[in-house]
Amino acid sequence: MQRLIMLGTRFRILFFACVFLSIMNTAYAAVVDSIVNFSPSDRIIRGEFRQTQYLLNVNKPFESTGNFIFWRNKALLWRTFQPIRTTTIYDNQKLSAYLFINGQRIEHQSGATNSLINRILWSISSANLEVLSLDFQILSQSDSTGWELTLFPDSSVTNLIAKRIFVRGSSFVEEITVEYFSGDITVLDLYNVSFDSTTSSLEEAELDNP
């Protein structure tokens, strides 16, 4: 009798686990559908951003603002205006960053968090979330107001950078929150986002020579 009870308990656990995984897979599929539901002509994504860093032992957060333009499957370009003018370009292979001080352009090394955020945005803008599953365990949810991904680092590289990452949006990403084991937090807000099929010659020139 005890053996039957144990088998019954195990069966119920397995059953509910399968149901849970089925629900999660359905939710994930719904979120993926929401994220990739872009018009093919929307090759260009423009907007403004505000990145805020909350450091555990510092009372005042560090904030930077600017705008961006994303060429889907080609490059992500960020223009930071405050507090220091910089241009950052990501092309899925490398992250290049440039400071502009006293009329001079100085190349500098961007941080691991910026590289990670760009990888996430690249995957979402190119509708390839499977790439993220190589480095993260992904939980997802969606409703009539939008969708949210919770990313738990699951590789030797990402485990060293962040504790977990929240990505929230609707027609596109609206906010990315990175939590660190130290207790520090980085929040990237994207707003006034618009979509287009073409770019100007000046934008193309800036991408070639930032």
PDB file of C-alpha atoms in Angstrom:
ATOM      1  CA  MET A   1       0.000   0.000   0.000  1.00  0.00           C
ATOM      2  CA  GLN A   2       2.778   2.422   0.928  1.00  0.00           C
ATOM      3  CA  ARG A   3       4.510   1.650  -2.350  1.00  0.00           C
ATOM      4  CA  LEU A   4       1.307   2.450  -4.263  1.00  0.00           C
ATOM      5  CA  ILE A   5       0.951   5.738  -2.384  1.00  0.00           C
ATOM      6  CA  MET A   6       4.557   6.686  -3.224  1.00  0.00           C
ATOM      7  CA  LEU A   7       4.015   5.794  -6.884  1.00  0.00           C
ATOM      8  CA  GLY A   8       0.829   7.841  -6.904  1.00  0.00           C
ATOM      9  CA  THR A   9       2.613  10.802  -5.366  1.00  0.00           C
ATOM     10  CA  ARG A  10       5.417  10.599  -7.896  1.00  0.00           C
ATOM     11  CA  PHE A  11       2.879  10.386 -10.716  1.00  0.00           C
ATOM     12  CA  ARG A  12       1.083  13.503  -9.475  1.00  0.00           C
ATOM     13  CA  ILE A  13       4.381  15.412  -9.178  1.00  0.00           C
ATOM     14  CA  LEU A  14       5.355  14.357 -12.700  1.00  0.00           C
ATOM     15  CA  PHE A  15       1.906  15.247 -14.013  1.00  0.00           C
ATOM     16  CA  PHE A  16       1.913  18.732 -12.509  1.00  0.00           C
ATOM     17  CA  ALA A  17       5.489  19.283 -13.659  1.00  0.00           C
ATOM     18  CA  CYS A  18       4.458  18.425 -17.224  1.00  0.00           C
ATOM     19  CA  VAL A  19       1.452  20.736 -16.977  1.00  0.00           C
ATOM     20  CA  PHE A  20       3.680  23.546 -15.630  1.00  0.00           C
ATOM     21  CA  LEU A  21       6.200  23.093 -18.440  1.00  0.00           C
ATOM     22  CA  SER A  22       3.388  23.052 -20.985  1.00  0.00           C
ATOM     23  CA  ILE A  23       2.006  26.309 -19.608  1.00  0.00           C
ATOM     24  CA  MET A  24       5.465  27.888 -19.559  1.00  0.00           C
ATOM     25  CA  ASN A  25       6.141  26.807 -23.148  1.00  0.00           C
ATOM     26  CA  THR A  26       2.786  28.207 -24.231  1.00  0.00           C
ATOM     27  CA  ALA A  27       3.492  31.493 -22.416  1.00  0.00           C
ATOM     28  CA  TYR A  28       6.975  31.661 -23.925  1.00  0.00           C
ATOM     29  CA  ALA A  29       5.557  31.063 -27.421  1.00  0.00           C
ATOM     30  CA  ALA A  30       2.990  33.821 -26.858  1.00  0.00           C
ATOM     31  CA  VAL A  31       5.706  36.250 -25.777  1.00  0.00           C
ATOM     32  CA  VAL A  32       7.889  35.303 -28.743  1.00  0.00           C
ATOM     33  CA  ASP A  33       4.925  35.925 -31.064  1.00  0.00           C
ATOM     34  CA  SER A  34       4.407  39.332 -29.451  1.00  0.00           C
ATOM     35  CA  ILE A  35       8.067  40.276 -29.794  1.00  0.00           C
ATOM     36  CA  VAL A  36       8.548  39.155 -33.400  1.00  0.00           C
ATOM     37  CA  ASN A  37       5.255  40.618 -34.631  1.00  0.00           C
ATOM     38  CA  PHE A  38       6.945  43.408 -36.626  1.00  0.00           C
ATOM     39  CA  SER A  39       6.189  44.508 -40.159  1.00  0.00           C
ATOM     40  CA  PRO A  40       8.951  43.363 -42.558  1.00  0.00           C
ATOM     41  CA  SER A  41       9.337  46.980 -43.717  1.00  0.00           C
ATOM     42  CA  ASP A  42      10.245  48.136 -40.199  1.00  0.00           C
ATOM     43  CA  ARG A  43      13.966  47.703 -40.745  1.00  0.00           C
ATOM     44  CA  ILE A  44      14.911  50.777 -38.703  1.00  0.00           C
ATOM     45  CA  ILE A  45      14.160  51.424 -35.026  1.00  0.00           C
ATOM     46  CA  ARG A  46      14.750  54.868 -33.519  1.00  0.00           C
ATOM     47  CA  GLY A  47      14.202  56.289 -30.064  1.00  0.00           C
ATOM     48  CA  GLU A  48      15.612  57.896 -26.954  1.00  0.00           C
ATOM     49  CA  PHE A  49      17.141  56.286 -23.880  1.00  0.00           C
ATOM     50  CA  ARG A  50      17.948  56.909 -20.256  1.00  0.00           C
ATOM     51  CA  GLN A  51      20.345  54.605 -18.411  1.00  0.00           C
ATOM     52  CA  THR A  52      20.471  54.804 -14.625  1.00  0.00           C
ATOM     53  CA  GLN A  53      22.970  53.031 -12.385  1.00  0.00           C
ATOM     54  CA  TYR A  54      22.058  52.517  -8.736  1.00  0.00           C
ATOM     55  CA  LEU A  55      25.148  51.658  -6.691  1.00  0.00           C
ATOM     56  CA  LEU A  56      24.617  50.115  -3.285  1.00  0.00           C
ATOM     57  CA  ASN A  57      26.947  52.420  -1.364  1.00  0.00           C
ATOM     58  CA  VAL A  58      26.306  55.610  -3.359  1.00  0.00           C
ATOM     59  CA  ASN A  59      23.317  57.804  -2.527  1.00  0.00           C
ATOM     60  CA  LYS A  60      22.895  59.497  -5.910  1.00  0.00           C
ATOM     61  CA  PRO A  61      22.387  57.359  -9.026  1.00  0.00           C
ATOM     62  CA  PHE A  62      24.461  57.873 -12.179  1.00  0.00           C
ATOM     63  CA  GLU A  63      22.341  58.776 -15.203  1.00  0.00           C
ATOM     64  CA  SER A  64      23.128  59.053 -18.902  1.00  0.00           C
ATOM     65  CA  THR A  65      20.765  60.076 -21.710  1.00  0.00           C
ATOM     66  CA  GLY A  66      20.736  60.170 -25.482  1.00  0.00           C
ATOM     67  CA  ASN A  67      19.151  58.590 -28.527  1.00  0.00           C
ATOM     68  CA  PHE A  68      19.635  55.493 -30.647  1.00  0.00           C
ATOM     69  CA  ILE A  69      19.073  54.016 -34.067  1.00  0.00           C
ATOM     70  CA  PHE A  70      19.009  50.276 -34.737  1.00  0.00           C
ATOM     71  CA  TRP A  71      19.501  48.741 -38.157  1.00  0.00           C
ATOM     72  CA  ARG A  72      17.865  45.335 -37.798  1.00  0.00           C
ATOM     73  CA  ASN A  73      20.418  42.530 -38.324  1.00  0.00           C
ATOM     74  CA  LYS A  74      23.137  45.111 -39.056  1.00  0.00           C
ATOM     75  CA  ALA A  75      24.072  47.430 -36.186  1.00  0.00           C
ATOM     76  CA  LEU A  76      22.940  49.213 -33.042  1.00  0.00           C
ATOM     77  CA  LEU A  77      24.117  52.825 -32.706  1.00  0.00           C
ATOM     78  CA  TRP A  78      23.859  54.792 -29.456  1.00  0.00           C
ATOM     79  CA  ARG A  79      24.493  58.526 -29.113  1.00  0.00           C
ATOM     80  CA  THR A  80      25.000  59.605 -25.485  1.00  0.00           C
ATOM     81  CA  PHE A  81      24.716  63.368 -24.906  1.00  0.00           C
ATOM     82  CA  GLN A  82      24.851  63.558 -21.106  1.00  0.00           C
ATOM     83  CA  PRO A  83      26.970  63.497 -19.002  1.00  0.00           C
ATOM     84  CA  ILE A  84      29.699  62.880 -21.612  1.00  0.00           C
ATOM     85  CA  ARG A  85      29.187  62.784 -25.356  1.00  0.00           C
ATOM     86  CA  THR A  86      29.869  59.286 -26.650  1.00  0.00           C
ATOM     87  CA  THR A  87      28.958  57.091 -29.615  1.00  0.00           C
ATOM     88  CA  THR A  88      28.660  53.335 -29.254  1.00  0.00           C
ATOM     89  CA  ILE A  89      28.175  50.814 -32.070  1.00  0.00           C
ATOM     90  CA  TYR A  90      27.378  47.101 -31.759  1.00  0.00           C
ATOM     91  CA  ASP A  91      27.322  44.783 -34.785  1.00  0.00           C
ATOM     92  CA  ASN A  92      26.846  41.351 -33.132  1.00  0.00           C
ATOM     93  CA  GLN A  93      30.589  40.780 -33.282  1.00  0.00           C
ATOM     94  CA  LYS A  94      32.038  43.592 -31.196  1.00  0.00           C
ATOM     95  CA  LEU A  95      31.134  46.706 -29.239  1.00  0.00           C
ATOM     96  CA  SER A  96      32.986  49.879 -30.248  1.00  0.00           C
ATOM     97  CA  ALA A  97      32.750  53.007 -28.094  1.00  0.00           C
ATOM     98  CA  TYR A  98      34.089  56.516 -28.679  1.00  0.00           C
ATOM     99  CA  LEU A  99      34.382  59.518 -26.368  1.00  0.00           C
ATOM    100  CA  PHE A 100      34.326  63.076 -27.714  1.00  0.00           C
ATOM    101  CA  ILE A 101      36.384  65.418 -25.530  1.00  0.00           C
ATOM    102  CA  ASN A 102      37.693  68.866 -26.522  1.00  0.00           C
ATOM    103  CA  GLY A 103      36.935  68.185 -30.171  1.00  0.00           C
ATOM    104  CA  GLN A 104      38.832  64.893 -30.201  1.00  0.00           C
ATOM    105  CA  ARG A 105      37.455  61.389 -30.681  1.00  0.00           C
ATOM    106  CA  ILE A 106      38.929  58.841 -28.274  1.00  0.00           C
ATOM    107  CA  GLU A 107      38.200  55.130 -28.529  1.00  0.00           C
ATOM    108  CA  HIS A 108      37.575  53.460 -25.178  1.00  0.00           C
ATOM    109  CA  GLN A 109      36.567  50.124 -23.705  1.00  0.00           C
ATOM    110  CA  SER A 110      32.882  49.729 -22.932  1.00  0.00           C
ATOM    111  CA  GLY A 111      31.726  47.710 -19.912  1.00  0.00           C
ATOM    112  CA  ALA A 112      30.484  44.121 -19.811  1.00  0.00           C
ATOM    113  CA  THR A 113      26.951  45.248 -18.903  1.00  0.00           C
ATOM    114  CA  ASN A 114      26.650  47.371 -22.048  1.00  0.00           C
ATOM    115  CA  SER A 115      27.838  44.466 -24.155  1.00  0.00           C
ATOM    116  CA  LEU A 116      25.279  42.159 -22.531  1.00  0.00           C
ATOM    117  CA  ILE A 117      22.421  44.649 -23.013  1.00  0.00           C
ATOM    118  CA  ASN A 118      23.351  45.052 -26.673  1.00  0.00           C
ATOM    119  CA  ARG A 119      23.339  41.286 -27.175  1.00  0.00           C
ATOM    120  CA  ILE A 120      19.843  41.096 -25.700  1.00  0.00           C
ATOM    121  CA  LEU A 121      18.546  43.948 -27.849  1.00  0.00           C
ATOM    122  CA  TRP A 122      20.160  42.464 -30.950  1.00  0.00           C
ATOM    123  CA  SER A 123      18.443  39.113 -30.345  1.00  0.00           C
ATOM    124  CA  ILE A 124      15.058  40.756 -29.816  1.00  0.00           C
ATOM    125  CA  SER A 125      15.304  43.218 -32.717  1.00  0.00           C
ATOM    126  CA  SER A 126      16.401  40.408 -35.060  1.00  0.00           C
ATOM    127  CA  ALA A 127      13.628  38.100 -33.740  1.00  0.00           C
ATOM    128  CA  ASN A 128      16.094  35.415 -32.664  1.00  0.00           C
ATOM    129  CA  LEU A 129      15.433  34.648 -29.018  1.00  0.00           C
ATOM    130  CA  GLU A 130      16.872  31.157 -29.344  1.00  0.00           C
ATOM    131  CA  VAL A 131      20.333  32.721 -29.162  1.00  0.00           C
ATOM    132  CA  LEU A 132      19.555  34.011 -25.658  1.00  0.00           C
ATOM    133  CA  SER A 133      18.649  30.512 -24.484  1.00  0.00           C
ATOM    134  CA  LEU A 134      22.298  29.525 -24.978  1.00  0.00           C
ATOM    135  CA  ASP A 135      23.340  31.824 -22.131  1.00  0.00           C
ATOM    136  CA  PHE A 136      20.172  32.227 -20.066  1.00  0.00           C
ATOM    137  CA  GLN A 137      17.307  30.351 -18.512  1.00  0.00           C
ATOM    138  CA  ILE A 138      14.272  32.311 -19.686  1.00  0.00           C
ATOM    139  CA  LEU A 139      10.923  32.800 -17.983  1.00  0.00           C
ATOM    140  CA  SER A 140       8.251  34.799 -19.788  1.00  0.00           C
ATOM    141  CA  GLN A 141       4.798  36.218 -19.417  1.00  0.00           C
ATOM    142  CA  SER A 142       2.494  38.403 -21.476  1.00  0.00           C
ATOM    143  CA  ASP A 143      -0.902  40.065 -21.304  1.00  0.00           C
ATOM    144  CA  SER A 144      -2.875  42.741 -23.128  1.00  0.00           C
ATOM    145  CA  THR A 145      -0.462  45.465 -21.979  1.00  0.00           C
ATOM    146  CA  GLY A 146       2.805  43.838 -23.088  1.00  0.00           C
ATOM    147  CA  TRP A 147       5.339  41.136 -22.296  1.00  0.00           C
ATOM    148  CA  GLU A 148       8.198  40.470 -19.888  1.00  0.00           C
ATOM    149  CA  LEU A 149      11.229  38.187 -19.937  1.00  0.00           C
ATOM    150  CA  THR A 150      13.209  37.198 -16.864  1.00  0.00           C
ATOM    151  CA  LEU A 151      16.706  36.036 -17.786  1.00  0.00           C
ATOM    152  CA  PHE A 152      18.798  33.969 -15.371  1.00  0.00           C
ATOM    153  CA  PRO A 153      22.462  33.707 -16.458  1.00  0.00           C
ATOM    154  CA  ASP A 154      23.294  30.108 -17.323  1.00  0.00           C
ATOM    155  CA  SER A 155      26.819  30.200 -18.731  1.00  0.00           C
ATOM    156  CA  SER A 156      30.293  30.716 -17.319  1.00  0.00           C
ATOM    157  CA  VAL A 157      30.443  34.174 -18.926  1.00  0.00           C
ATOM    158  CA  THR A 158      27.014  35.612 -18.093  1.00  0.00           C
ATOM    159  CA  ASN A 159      27.174  34.221 -14.539  1.00  0.00           C
ATOM    160  CA  LEU A 160      30.095  36.568 -13.873  1.00  0.00           C
ATOM    161  CA  ILE A 161      28.232  39.656 -15.103  1.00  0.00           C
ATOM    162  CA  ALA A 162      24.735  39.608 -13.637  1.00  0.00           C
ATOM    163  CA  LYS A 163      22.427  37.907 -11.142  1.00  0.00           C
ATOM    164  CA  ARG A 164      19.290  38.259 -13.275  1.00  0.00           C
ATOM    165  CA  ILE A 165      17.857  40.520 -15.958  1.00  0.00           C
ATOM    166  CA  PHE A 166      14.299  41.714 -16.561  1.00  0.00           C
ATOM    167  CA  VAL A 167      13.262  42.785 -20.064  1.00  0.00           C
ATOM    168  CA  ARG A 168       9.867  44.446 -20.480  1.00  0.00           C
ATOM    169  CA  GLY A 169       8.128  45.813 -23.557  1.00  0.00           C
ATOM    170  CA  SER A 170       5.176  45.846 -25.925  1.00  0.00           C
ATOM    171  CA  SER A 171       5.799  46.706 -29.590  1.00  0.00           C
ATOM    172  CA  PHE A 172       9.498  46.862 -28.678  1.00  0.00           C
ATOM    173  CA  VAL A 173      11.681  46.776 -25.579  1.00  0.00           C
ATOM    174  CA  GLU A 174      10.759  49.512 -23.118  1.00  0.00           C
ATOM    175  CA  GLU A 175      12.942  48.682 -20.122  1.00  0.00           C
ATOM    176  CA  ILE A 176      15.879  46.439 -19.230  1.00  0.00           C
ATOM    177  CA  THR A 177      16.835  45.996 -15.570  1.00  0.00           C
ATOM    178  CA  VAL A 178      20.107  44.282 -14.673  1.00  0.00           C
ATOM    179  CA  GLU A 179      20.580  43.101 -11.096  1.00  0.00           C
ATOM    180  CA  TYR A 180      24.062  42.248  -9.804  1.00  0.00           C
ATOM    181  CA  PHE A 181      25.187  39.999  -6.956  1.00  0.00           C
ATOM    182  CA  SER A 182      26.671  43.093  -5.286  1.00  0.00           C
ATOM    183  CA  GLY A 183      23.202  44.646  -4.947  1.00  0.00           C
ATOM    184  CA  ASP A 184      23.858  47.261  -7.662  1.00  0.00           C
ATOM    185  CA  ILE A 185      21.212  47.765 -10.355  1.00  0.00           C
ATOM    186  CA  THR A 186      21.321  49.173 -13.896  1.00  0.00           C
ATOM    187  CA  VAL A 187      18.068  50.287 -15.561  1.00  0.00           C
ATOM    188  CA  LEU A 188      17.843  51.138 -19.268  1.00  0.00           C
ATOM    189  CA  ASP A 189      14.642  52.897 -20.391  1.00  0.00           C
ATOM    190  CA  LEU A 190      13.804  53.180 -24.099  1.00  0.00           C
ATOM    191  CA  TYR A 191      11.075  55.655 -25.063  1.00  0.00           C
ATOM    192  CA  ASN A 192       9.678  57.662 -28.003  1.00  0.00           C
ATOM    193  CA  VAL A 193      10.404  54.590 -30.115  1.00  0.00           C
ATOM    194  CA  SER A 194       9.449  54.731 -33.808  1.00  0.00           C
ATOM    195  CA  PHE A 195       9.864  52.415 -36.781  1.00  0.00           C
ATOM    196  CA  ASP A 196      10.909  53.190 -40.343  1.00  0.00           C
ATOM    197  CA  SER A 197      12.021  51.442 -43.515  1.00  0.00           C
ATOM    198  CA  THR A 198      14.851  53.775 -44.511  1.00  0.00           C
ATOM    199  CA  THR A 199      17.666  55.830 -43.022  1.00  0.00           C
ATOM    200  CA  SER A 200      19.228  59.112 -44.113  1.00  0.00           C
ATOM    201  CA  SER A 201      22.612  59.422 -45.794  1.00  0.00           C
ATOM    202  CA  LEU A 202      23.890  61.238 -42.682  1.00  0.00           C
ATOM    203  CA  GLU A 203      22.912  58.296 -40.465  1.00  0.00           C
ATOM    204  CA  GLU A 204      24.590  55.831 -42.784  1.00  0.00           C
ATOM    205  CA  ALA A 205      27.723  58.001 -42.836  1.00  0.00           C
ATOM    206  CA  GLU A 206      27.763  58.155 -39.019  1.00  0.00           C
ATOM    207  CA  LEU A 207      27.518  54.373 -38.838  1.00  0.00           C
ATOM    208  CA  ASP A 208      30.518  54.026 -41.186  1.00  0.00           C
ATOM    209  CA  ASN A 209      32.537  56.726 -39.439  1.00  0.00           C
ATOM    210  CA  PRO A 210      31.236  57.497 -35.912  1.00  0.00           C
TER     211      PRO A 210
END
